[in-house]
Structures are given as structure tokens and as C-alpha cells.
mmCIF file of N, CA and C in Angstrom:
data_model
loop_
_atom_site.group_PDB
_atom_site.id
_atom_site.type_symbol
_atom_site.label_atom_id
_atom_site.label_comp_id
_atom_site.label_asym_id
_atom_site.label_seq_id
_atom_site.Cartn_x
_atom_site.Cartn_y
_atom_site.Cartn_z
ATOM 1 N N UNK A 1 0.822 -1.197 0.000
ATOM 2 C CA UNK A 1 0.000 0.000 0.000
ATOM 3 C C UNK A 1 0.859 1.251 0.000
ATOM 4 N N UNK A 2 2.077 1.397 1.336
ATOM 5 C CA UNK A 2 2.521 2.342 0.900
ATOM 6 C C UNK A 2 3.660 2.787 -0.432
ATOM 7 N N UNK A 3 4.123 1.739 -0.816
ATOM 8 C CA UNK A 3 4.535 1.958 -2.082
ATOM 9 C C UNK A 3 3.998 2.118 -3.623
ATOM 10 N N UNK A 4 2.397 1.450 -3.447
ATOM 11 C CA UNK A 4 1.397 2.135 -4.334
ATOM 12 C C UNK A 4 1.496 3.896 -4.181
ATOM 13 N N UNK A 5 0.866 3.790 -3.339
ATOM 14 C CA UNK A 5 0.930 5.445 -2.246
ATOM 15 C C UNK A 5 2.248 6.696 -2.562
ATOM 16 N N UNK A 6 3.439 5.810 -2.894
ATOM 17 C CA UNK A 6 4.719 6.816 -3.089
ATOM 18 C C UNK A 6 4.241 6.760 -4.943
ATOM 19 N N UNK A 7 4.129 5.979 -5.232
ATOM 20 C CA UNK A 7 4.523 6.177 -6.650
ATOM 21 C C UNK A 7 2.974 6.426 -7.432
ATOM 22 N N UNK A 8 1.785 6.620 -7.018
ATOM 23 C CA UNK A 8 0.890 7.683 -6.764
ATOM 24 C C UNK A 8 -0.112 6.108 -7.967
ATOM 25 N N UNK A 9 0.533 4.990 -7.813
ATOM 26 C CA UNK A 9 -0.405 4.173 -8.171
ATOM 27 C C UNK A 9 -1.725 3.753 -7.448
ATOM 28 N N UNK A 10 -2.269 4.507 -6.493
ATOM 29 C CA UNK A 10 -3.453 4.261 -5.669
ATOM 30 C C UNK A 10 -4.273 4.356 -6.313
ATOM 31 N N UNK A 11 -5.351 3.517 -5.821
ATOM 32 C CA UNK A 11 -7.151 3.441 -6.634
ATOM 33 C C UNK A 11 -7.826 3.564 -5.131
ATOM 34 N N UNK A 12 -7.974 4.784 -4.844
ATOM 35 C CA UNK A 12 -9.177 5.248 -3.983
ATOM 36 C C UNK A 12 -10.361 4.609 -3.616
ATOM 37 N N UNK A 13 -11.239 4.080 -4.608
ATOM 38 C CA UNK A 13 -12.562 3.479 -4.246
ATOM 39 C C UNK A 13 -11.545 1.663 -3.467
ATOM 40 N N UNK A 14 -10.571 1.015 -3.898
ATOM 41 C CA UNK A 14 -10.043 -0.164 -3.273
ATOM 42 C C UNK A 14 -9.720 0.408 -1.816
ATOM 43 N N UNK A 15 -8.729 1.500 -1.666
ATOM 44 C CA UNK A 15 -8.524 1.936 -0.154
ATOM 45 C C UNK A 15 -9.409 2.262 0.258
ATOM 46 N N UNK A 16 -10.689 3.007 0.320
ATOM 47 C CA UNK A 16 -11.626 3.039 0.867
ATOM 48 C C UNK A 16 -12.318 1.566 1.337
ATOM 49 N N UNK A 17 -12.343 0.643 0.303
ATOM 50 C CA UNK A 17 -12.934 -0.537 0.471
ATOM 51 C C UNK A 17 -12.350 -1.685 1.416
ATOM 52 N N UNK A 18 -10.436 -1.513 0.989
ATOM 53 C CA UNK A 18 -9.806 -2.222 2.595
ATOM 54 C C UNK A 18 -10.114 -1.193 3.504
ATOM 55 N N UNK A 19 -10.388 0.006 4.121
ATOM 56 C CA UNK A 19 -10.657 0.451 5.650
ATOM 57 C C UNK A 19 -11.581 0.133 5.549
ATOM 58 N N UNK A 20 -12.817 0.257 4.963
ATOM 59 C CA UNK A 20 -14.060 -0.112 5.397
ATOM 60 C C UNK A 20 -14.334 -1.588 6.043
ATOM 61 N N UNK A 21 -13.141 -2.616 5.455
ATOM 62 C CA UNK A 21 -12.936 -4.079 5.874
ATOM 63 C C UNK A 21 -12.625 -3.892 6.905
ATOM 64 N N UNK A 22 -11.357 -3.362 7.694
ATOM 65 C CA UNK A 22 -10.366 -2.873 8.713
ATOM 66 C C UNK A 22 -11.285 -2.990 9.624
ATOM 67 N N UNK A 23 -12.230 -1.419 9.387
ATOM 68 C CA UNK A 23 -13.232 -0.881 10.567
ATOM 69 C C UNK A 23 -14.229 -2.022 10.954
ATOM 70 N N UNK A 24 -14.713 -2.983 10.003
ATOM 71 C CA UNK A 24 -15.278 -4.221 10.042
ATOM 72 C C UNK A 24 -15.145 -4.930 10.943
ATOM 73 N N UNK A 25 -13.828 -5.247 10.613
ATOM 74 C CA UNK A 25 -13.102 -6.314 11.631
ATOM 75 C C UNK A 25 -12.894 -5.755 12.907
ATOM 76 N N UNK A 26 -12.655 -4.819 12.623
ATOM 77 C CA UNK A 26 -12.283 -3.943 14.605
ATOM 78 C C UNK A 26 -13.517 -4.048 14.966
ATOM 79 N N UNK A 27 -14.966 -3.990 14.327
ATOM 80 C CA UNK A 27 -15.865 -3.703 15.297
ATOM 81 C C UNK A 27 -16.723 -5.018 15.768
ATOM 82 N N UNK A 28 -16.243 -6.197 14.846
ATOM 83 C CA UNK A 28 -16.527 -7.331 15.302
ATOM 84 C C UNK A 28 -15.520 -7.993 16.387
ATOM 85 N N UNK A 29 -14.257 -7.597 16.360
ATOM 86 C CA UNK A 29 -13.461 -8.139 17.426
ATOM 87 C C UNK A 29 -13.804 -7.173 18.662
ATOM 88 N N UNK A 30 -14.061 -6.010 18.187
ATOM 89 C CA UNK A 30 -14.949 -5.265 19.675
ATOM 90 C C UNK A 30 -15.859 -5.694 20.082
ATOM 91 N N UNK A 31 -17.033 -6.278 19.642
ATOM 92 C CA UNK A 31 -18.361 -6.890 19.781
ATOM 93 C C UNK A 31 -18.032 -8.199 21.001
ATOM 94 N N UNK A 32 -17.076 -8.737 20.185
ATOM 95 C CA UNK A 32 -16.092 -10.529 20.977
ATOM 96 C C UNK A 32 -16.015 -9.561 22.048
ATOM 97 N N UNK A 33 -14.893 -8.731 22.300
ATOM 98 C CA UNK A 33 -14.160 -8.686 23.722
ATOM 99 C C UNK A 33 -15.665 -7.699 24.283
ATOM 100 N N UNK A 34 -16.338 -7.347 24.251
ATOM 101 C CA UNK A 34 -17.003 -6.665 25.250
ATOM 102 C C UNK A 34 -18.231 -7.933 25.488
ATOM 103 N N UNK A 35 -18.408 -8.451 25.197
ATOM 104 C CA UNK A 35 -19.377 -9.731 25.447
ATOM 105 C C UNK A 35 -19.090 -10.343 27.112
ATOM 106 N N UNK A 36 -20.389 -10.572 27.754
ATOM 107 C CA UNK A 36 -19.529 -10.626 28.976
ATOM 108 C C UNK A 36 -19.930 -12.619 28.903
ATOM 109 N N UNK A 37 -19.862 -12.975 27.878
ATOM 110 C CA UNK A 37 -19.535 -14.743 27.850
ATOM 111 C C UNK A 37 -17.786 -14.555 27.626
ATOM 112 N N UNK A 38 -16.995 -13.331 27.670
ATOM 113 C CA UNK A 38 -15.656 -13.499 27.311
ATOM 114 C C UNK A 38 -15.003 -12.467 28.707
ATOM 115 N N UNK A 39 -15.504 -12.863 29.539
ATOM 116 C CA UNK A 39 -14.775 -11.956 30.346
ATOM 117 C C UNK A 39 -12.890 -12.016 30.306
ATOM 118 N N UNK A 40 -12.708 -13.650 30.059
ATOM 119 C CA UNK A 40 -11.026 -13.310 29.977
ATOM 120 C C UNK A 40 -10.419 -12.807 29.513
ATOM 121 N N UNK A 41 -11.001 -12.892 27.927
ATOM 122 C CA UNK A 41 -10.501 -11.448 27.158
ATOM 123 C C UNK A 41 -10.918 -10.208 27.220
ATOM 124 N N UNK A 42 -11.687 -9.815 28.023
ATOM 125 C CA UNK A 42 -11.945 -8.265 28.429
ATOM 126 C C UNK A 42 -10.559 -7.536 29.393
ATOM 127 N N UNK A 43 -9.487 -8.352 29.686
ATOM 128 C CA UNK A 43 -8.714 -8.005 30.481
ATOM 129 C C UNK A 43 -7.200 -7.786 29.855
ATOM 130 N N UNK A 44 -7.557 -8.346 28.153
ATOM 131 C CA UNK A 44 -6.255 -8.497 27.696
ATOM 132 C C UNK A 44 -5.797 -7.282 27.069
ATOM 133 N N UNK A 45 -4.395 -6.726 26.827
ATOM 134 C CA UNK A 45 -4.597 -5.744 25.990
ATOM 135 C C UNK A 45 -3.950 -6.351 24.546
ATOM 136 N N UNK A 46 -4.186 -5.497 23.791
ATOM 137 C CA UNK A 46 -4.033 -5.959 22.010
ATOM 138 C C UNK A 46 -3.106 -4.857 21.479
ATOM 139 N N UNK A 47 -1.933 -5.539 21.478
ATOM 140 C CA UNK A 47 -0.737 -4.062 20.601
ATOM 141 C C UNK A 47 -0.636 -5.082 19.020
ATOM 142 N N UNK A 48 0.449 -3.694 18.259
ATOM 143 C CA UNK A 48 1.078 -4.343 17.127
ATOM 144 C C UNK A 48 1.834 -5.418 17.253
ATOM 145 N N UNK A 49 2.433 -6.017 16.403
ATOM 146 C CA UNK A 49 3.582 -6.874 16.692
ATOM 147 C C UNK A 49 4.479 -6.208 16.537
ATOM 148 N N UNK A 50 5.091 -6.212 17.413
ATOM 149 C CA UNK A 50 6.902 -5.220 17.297
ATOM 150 C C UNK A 50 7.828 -6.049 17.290
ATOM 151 N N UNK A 51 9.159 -6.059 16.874
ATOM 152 C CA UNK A 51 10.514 -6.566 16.867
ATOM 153 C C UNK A 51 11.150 -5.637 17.009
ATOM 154 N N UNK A 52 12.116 -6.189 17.617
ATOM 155 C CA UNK A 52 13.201 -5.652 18.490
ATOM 156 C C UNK A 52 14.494 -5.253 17.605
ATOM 157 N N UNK A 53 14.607 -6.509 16.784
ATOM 158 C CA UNK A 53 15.614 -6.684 15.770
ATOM 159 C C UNK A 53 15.260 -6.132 14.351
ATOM 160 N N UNK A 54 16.459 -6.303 13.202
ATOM 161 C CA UNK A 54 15.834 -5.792 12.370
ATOM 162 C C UNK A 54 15.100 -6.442 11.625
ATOM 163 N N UNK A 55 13.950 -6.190 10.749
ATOM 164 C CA UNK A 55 12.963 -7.019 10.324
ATOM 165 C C UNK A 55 12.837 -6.752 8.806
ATOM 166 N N UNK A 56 13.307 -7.878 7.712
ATOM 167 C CA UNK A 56 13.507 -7.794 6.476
ATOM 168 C C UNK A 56 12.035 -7.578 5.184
ATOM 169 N N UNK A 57 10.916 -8.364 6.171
ATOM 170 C CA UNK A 57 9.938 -7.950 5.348
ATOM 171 C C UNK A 57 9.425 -6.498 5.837
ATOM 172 N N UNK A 58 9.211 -6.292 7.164
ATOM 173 C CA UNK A 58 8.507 -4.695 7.220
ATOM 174 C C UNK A 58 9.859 -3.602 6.626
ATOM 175 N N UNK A 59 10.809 -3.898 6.489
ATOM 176 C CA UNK A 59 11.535 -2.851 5.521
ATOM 177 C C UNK A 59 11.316 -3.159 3.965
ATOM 178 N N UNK A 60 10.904 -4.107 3.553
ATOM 179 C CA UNK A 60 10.294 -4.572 2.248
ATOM 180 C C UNK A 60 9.219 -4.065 2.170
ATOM 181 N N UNK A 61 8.559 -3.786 2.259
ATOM 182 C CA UNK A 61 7.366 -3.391 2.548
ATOM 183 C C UNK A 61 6.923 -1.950 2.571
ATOM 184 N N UNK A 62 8.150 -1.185 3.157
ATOM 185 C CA UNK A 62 8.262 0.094 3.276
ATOM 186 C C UNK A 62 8.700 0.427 2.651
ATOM 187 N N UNK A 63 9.748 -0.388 1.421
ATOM 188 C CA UNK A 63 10.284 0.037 0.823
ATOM 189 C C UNK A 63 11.817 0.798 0.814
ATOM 190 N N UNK A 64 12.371 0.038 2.468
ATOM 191 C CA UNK A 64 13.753 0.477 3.066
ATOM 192 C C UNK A 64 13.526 1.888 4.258
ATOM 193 N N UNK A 65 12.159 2.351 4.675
ATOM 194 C CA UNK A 65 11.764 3.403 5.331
ATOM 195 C C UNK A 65 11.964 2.913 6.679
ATOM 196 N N UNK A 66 10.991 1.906 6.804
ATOM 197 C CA UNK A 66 11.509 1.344 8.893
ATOM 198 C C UNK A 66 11.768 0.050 8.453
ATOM 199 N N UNK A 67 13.202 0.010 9.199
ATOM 200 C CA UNK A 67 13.819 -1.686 9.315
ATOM 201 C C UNK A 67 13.430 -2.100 10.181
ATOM 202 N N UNK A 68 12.714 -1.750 11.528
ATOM 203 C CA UNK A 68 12.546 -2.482 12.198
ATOM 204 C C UNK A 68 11.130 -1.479 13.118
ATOM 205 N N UNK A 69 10.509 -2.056 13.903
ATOM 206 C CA UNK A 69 9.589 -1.590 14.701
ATOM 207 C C UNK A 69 9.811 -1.886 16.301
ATOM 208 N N UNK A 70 10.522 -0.871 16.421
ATOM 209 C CA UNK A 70 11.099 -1.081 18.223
ATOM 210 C C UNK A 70 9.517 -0.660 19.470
ATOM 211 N N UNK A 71 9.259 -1.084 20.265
ATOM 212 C CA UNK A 71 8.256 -1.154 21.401
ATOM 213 C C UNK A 71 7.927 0.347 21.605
ATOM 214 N N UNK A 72 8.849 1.122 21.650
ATOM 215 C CA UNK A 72 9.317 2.522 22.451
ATOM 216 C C UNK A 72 8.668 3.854 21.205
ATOM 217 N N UNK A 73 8.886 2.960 19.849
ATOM 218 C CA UNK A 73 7.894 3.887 18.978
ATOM 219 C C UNK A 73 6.356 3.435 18.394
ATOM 220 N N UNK A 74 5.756 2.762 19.213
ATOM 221 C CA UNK A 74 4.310 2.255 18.791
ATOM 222 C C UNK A 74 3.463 3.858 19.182
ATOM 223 N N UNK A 75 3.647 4.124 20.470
ATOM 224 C CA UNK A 75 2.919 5.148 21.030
ATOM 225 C C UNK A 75 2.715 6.153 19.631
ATOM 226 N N UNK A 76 4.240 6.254 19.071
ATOM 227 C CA UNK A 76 4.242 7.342 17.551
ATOM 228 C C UNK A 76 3.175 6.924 16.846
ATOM 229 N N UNK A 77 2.833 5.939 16.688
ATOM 230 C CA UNK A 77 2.113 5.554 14.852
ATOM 231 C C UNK A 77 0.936 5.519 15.410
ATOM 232 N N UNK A 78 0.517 5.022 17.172
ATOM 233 C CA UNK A 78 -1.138 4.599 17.544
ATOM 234 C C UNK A 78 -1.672 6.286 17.677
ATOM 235 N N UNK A 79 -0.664 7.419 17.703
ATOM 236 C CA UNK A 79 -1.487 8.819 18.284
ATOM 237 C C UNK A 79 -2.566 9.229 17.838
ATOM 238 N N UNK A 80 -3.247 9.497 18.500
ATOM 239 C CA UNK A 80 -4.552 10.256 17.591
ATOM 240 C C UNK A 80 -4.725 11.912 17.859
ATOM 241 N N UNK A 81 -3.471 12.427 18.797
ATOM 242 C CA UNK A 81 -3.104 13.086 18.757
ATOM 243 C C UNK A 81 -1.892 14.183 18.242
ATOM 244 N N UNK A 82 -2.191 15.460 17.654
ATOM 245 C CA UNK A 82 -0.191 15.916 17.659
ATOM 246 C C UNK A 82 0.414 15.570 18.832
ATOM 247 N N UNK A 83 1.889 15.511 18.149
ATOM 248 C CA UNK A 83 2.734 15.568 19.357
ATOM 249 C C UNK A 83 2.700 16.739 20.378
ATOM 250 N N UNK A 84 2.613 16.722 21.587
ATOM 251 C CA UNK A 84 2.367 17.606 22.445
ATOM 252 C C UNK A 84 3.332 18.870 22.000
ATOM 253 N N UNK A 85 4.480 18.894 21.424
ATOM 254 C CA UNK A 85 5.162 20.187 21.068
ATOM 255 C C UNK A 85 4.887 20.746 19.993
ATOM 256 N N UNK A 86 3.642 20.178 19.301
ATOM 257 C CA UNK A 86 3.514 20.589 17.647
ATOM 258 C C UNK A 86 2.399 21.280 18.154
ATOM 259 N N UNK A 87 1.454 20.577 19.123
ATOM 260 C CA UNK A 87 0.430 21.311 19.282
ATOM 261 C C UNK A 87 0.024 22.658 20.094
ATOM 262 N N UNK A 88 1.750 22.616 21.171
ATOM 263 C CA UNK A 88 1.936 23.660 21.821
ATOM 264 C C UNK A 88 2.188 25.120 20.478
ATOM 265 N N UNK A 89 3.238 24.680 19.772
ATOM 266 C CA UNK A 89 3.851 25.637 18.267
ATOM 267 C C UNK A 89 2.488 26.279 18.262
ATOM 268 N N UNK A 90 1.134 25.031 17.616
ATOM 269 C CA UNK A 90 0.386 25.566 16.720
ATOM 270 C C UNK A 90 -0.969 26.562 17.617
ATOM 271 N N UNK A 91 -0.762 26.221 18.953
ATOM 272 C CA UNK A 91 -1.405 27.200 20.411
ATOM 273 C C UNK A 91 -0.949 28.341 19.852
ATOM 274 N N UNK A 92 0.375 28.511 19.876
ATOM 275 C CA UNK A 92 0.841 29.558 20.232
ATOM 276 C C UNK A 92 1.396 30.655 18.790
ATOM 277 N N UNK A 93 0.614 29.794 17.878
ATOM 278 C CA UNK A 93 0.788 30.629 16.254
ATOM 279 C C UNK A 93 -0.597 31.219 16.613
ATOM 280 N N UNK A 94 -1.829 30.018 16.898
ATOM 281 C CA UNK A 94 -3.408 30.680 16.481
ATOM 282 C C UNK A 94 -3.429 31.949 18.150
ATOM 283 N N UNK A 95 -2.585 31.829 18.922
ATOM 284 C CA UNK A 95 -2.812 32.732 20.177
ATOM 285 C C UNK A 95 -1.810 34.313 19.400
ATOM 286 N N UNK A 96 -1.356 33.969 18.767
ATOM 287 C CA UNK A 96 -0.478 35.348 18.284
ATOM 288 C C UNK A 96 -1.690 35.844 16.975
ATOM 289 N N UNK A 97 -1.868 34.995 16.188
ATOM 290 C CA UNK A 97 -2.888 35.480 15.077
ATOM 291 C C UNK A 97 -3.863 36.498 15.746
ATOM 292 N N UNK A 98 -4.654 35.428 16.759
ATOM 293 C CA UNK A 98 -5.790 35.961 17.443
ATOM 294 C C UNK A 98 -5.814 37.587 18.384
ATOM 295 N N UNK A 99 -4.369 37.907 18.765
ATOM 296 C CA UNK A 99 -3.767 39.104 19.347
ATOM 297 C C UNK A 99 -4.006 40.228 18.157
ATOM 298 N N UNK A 100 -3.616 39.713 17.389
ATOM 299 C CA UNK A 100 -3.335 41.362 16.051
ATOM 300 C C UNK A 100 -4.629 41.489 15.823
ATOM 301 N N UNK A 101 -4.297 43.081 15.776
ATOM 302 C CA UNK A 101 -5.920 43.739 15.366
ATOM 303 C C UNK A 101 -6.046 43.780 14.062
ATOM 304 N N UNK A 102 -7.364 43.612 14.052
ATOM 305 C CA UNK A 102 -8.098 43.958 12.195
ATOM 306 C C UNK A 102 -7.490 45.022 11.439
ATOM 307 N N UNK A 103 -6.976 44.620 10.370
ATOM 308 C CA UNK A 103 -6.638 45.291 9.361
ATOM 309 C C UNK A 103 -7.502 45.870 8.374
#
């Protein structure tokens, strides 16, 4: 996907159609763990698979971008937030905008 993506071979209505699968599947494996016939798995948590070492297909894949997926950068890729200093920057651009008077 992301090397479709670099070399601008994407077909839109297919990516739309794998997330729409994605969101599928997340909301049926949500359905499983909140079921209370599964209480054991209501307790588990669910990360990526990470390696430690370097990893020859997810740099295949990327196309030589990440060789490997270390534990310490998952938090990066799961954010659904900016990084707390991007979002401080962008506070403090719209707090200066918002200061100047009408022109």
C-alpha cells in the first residue's frame, strides 16, 4: 500500500474498500471482547507486533523506510493526537494570530 501510495499508483474506491474491511473487523473483534460470555478477554490488551531486531519484510514493505519496529515507537504511529510540542507551536501561532488587530 505504501509503495502504491509513493509512486501515486493508488485506486481510492479499493482503499476506501480495505478500511471499510479494517473498521469491520475492529468492530466485530470489539463486539467478541465486550461480550460478557468473554470476560477473559476483556482483560487483555491488544498491541502491534513489534521486533526488536531488524525485520527484512517490514523494511520490504516500506520500501527500506523502517527496518525495524522497536516497542518505544508504537505510542508514535497509535497517536490520535499531535505531538504535544507541535500542538503547543500551533497554540501559540493561532494565540499570536488571534492578538493582532483587524486590518
Amino acid at each position: 500500500f505504501i509503495t502504491k501510495l509513493d509512486s501515486g499508483g493508488v485506486l481510492w474506491p479499493d482503499v476506501s474498500e480495505n478500511f471499510t474491511t479494517l473498521s469491520g473487523q475492529l468492530s466485530n473483534l470489539h463486539k467478541v471482547l465486550t461480550k460478557e460470555e468473554t470476560p477473559e478477554l476483556q482483560n487483555l490488551v491488544l498491541l502491534p507486533l513489534m521486533t526488536v531486531g531488524h525485520d527484512a519484510t517490514l523494511e520490504q514493505l516500506t520500501a527500506g523506510r523502517i527496518p525495524c519496529l522497536p516497542p518505544d515507537s508504537i505510542p508514535n504511529y497509535l497517536r490520535t493526537k499531535l505531538d504535544p510540542d507541535i500542538e503547543k507551536y500551533e497554540q501559540d501561532i493561532n494565540s499570536e494570530v488571534n492578538s493582532m488587530p483587524d486590518q
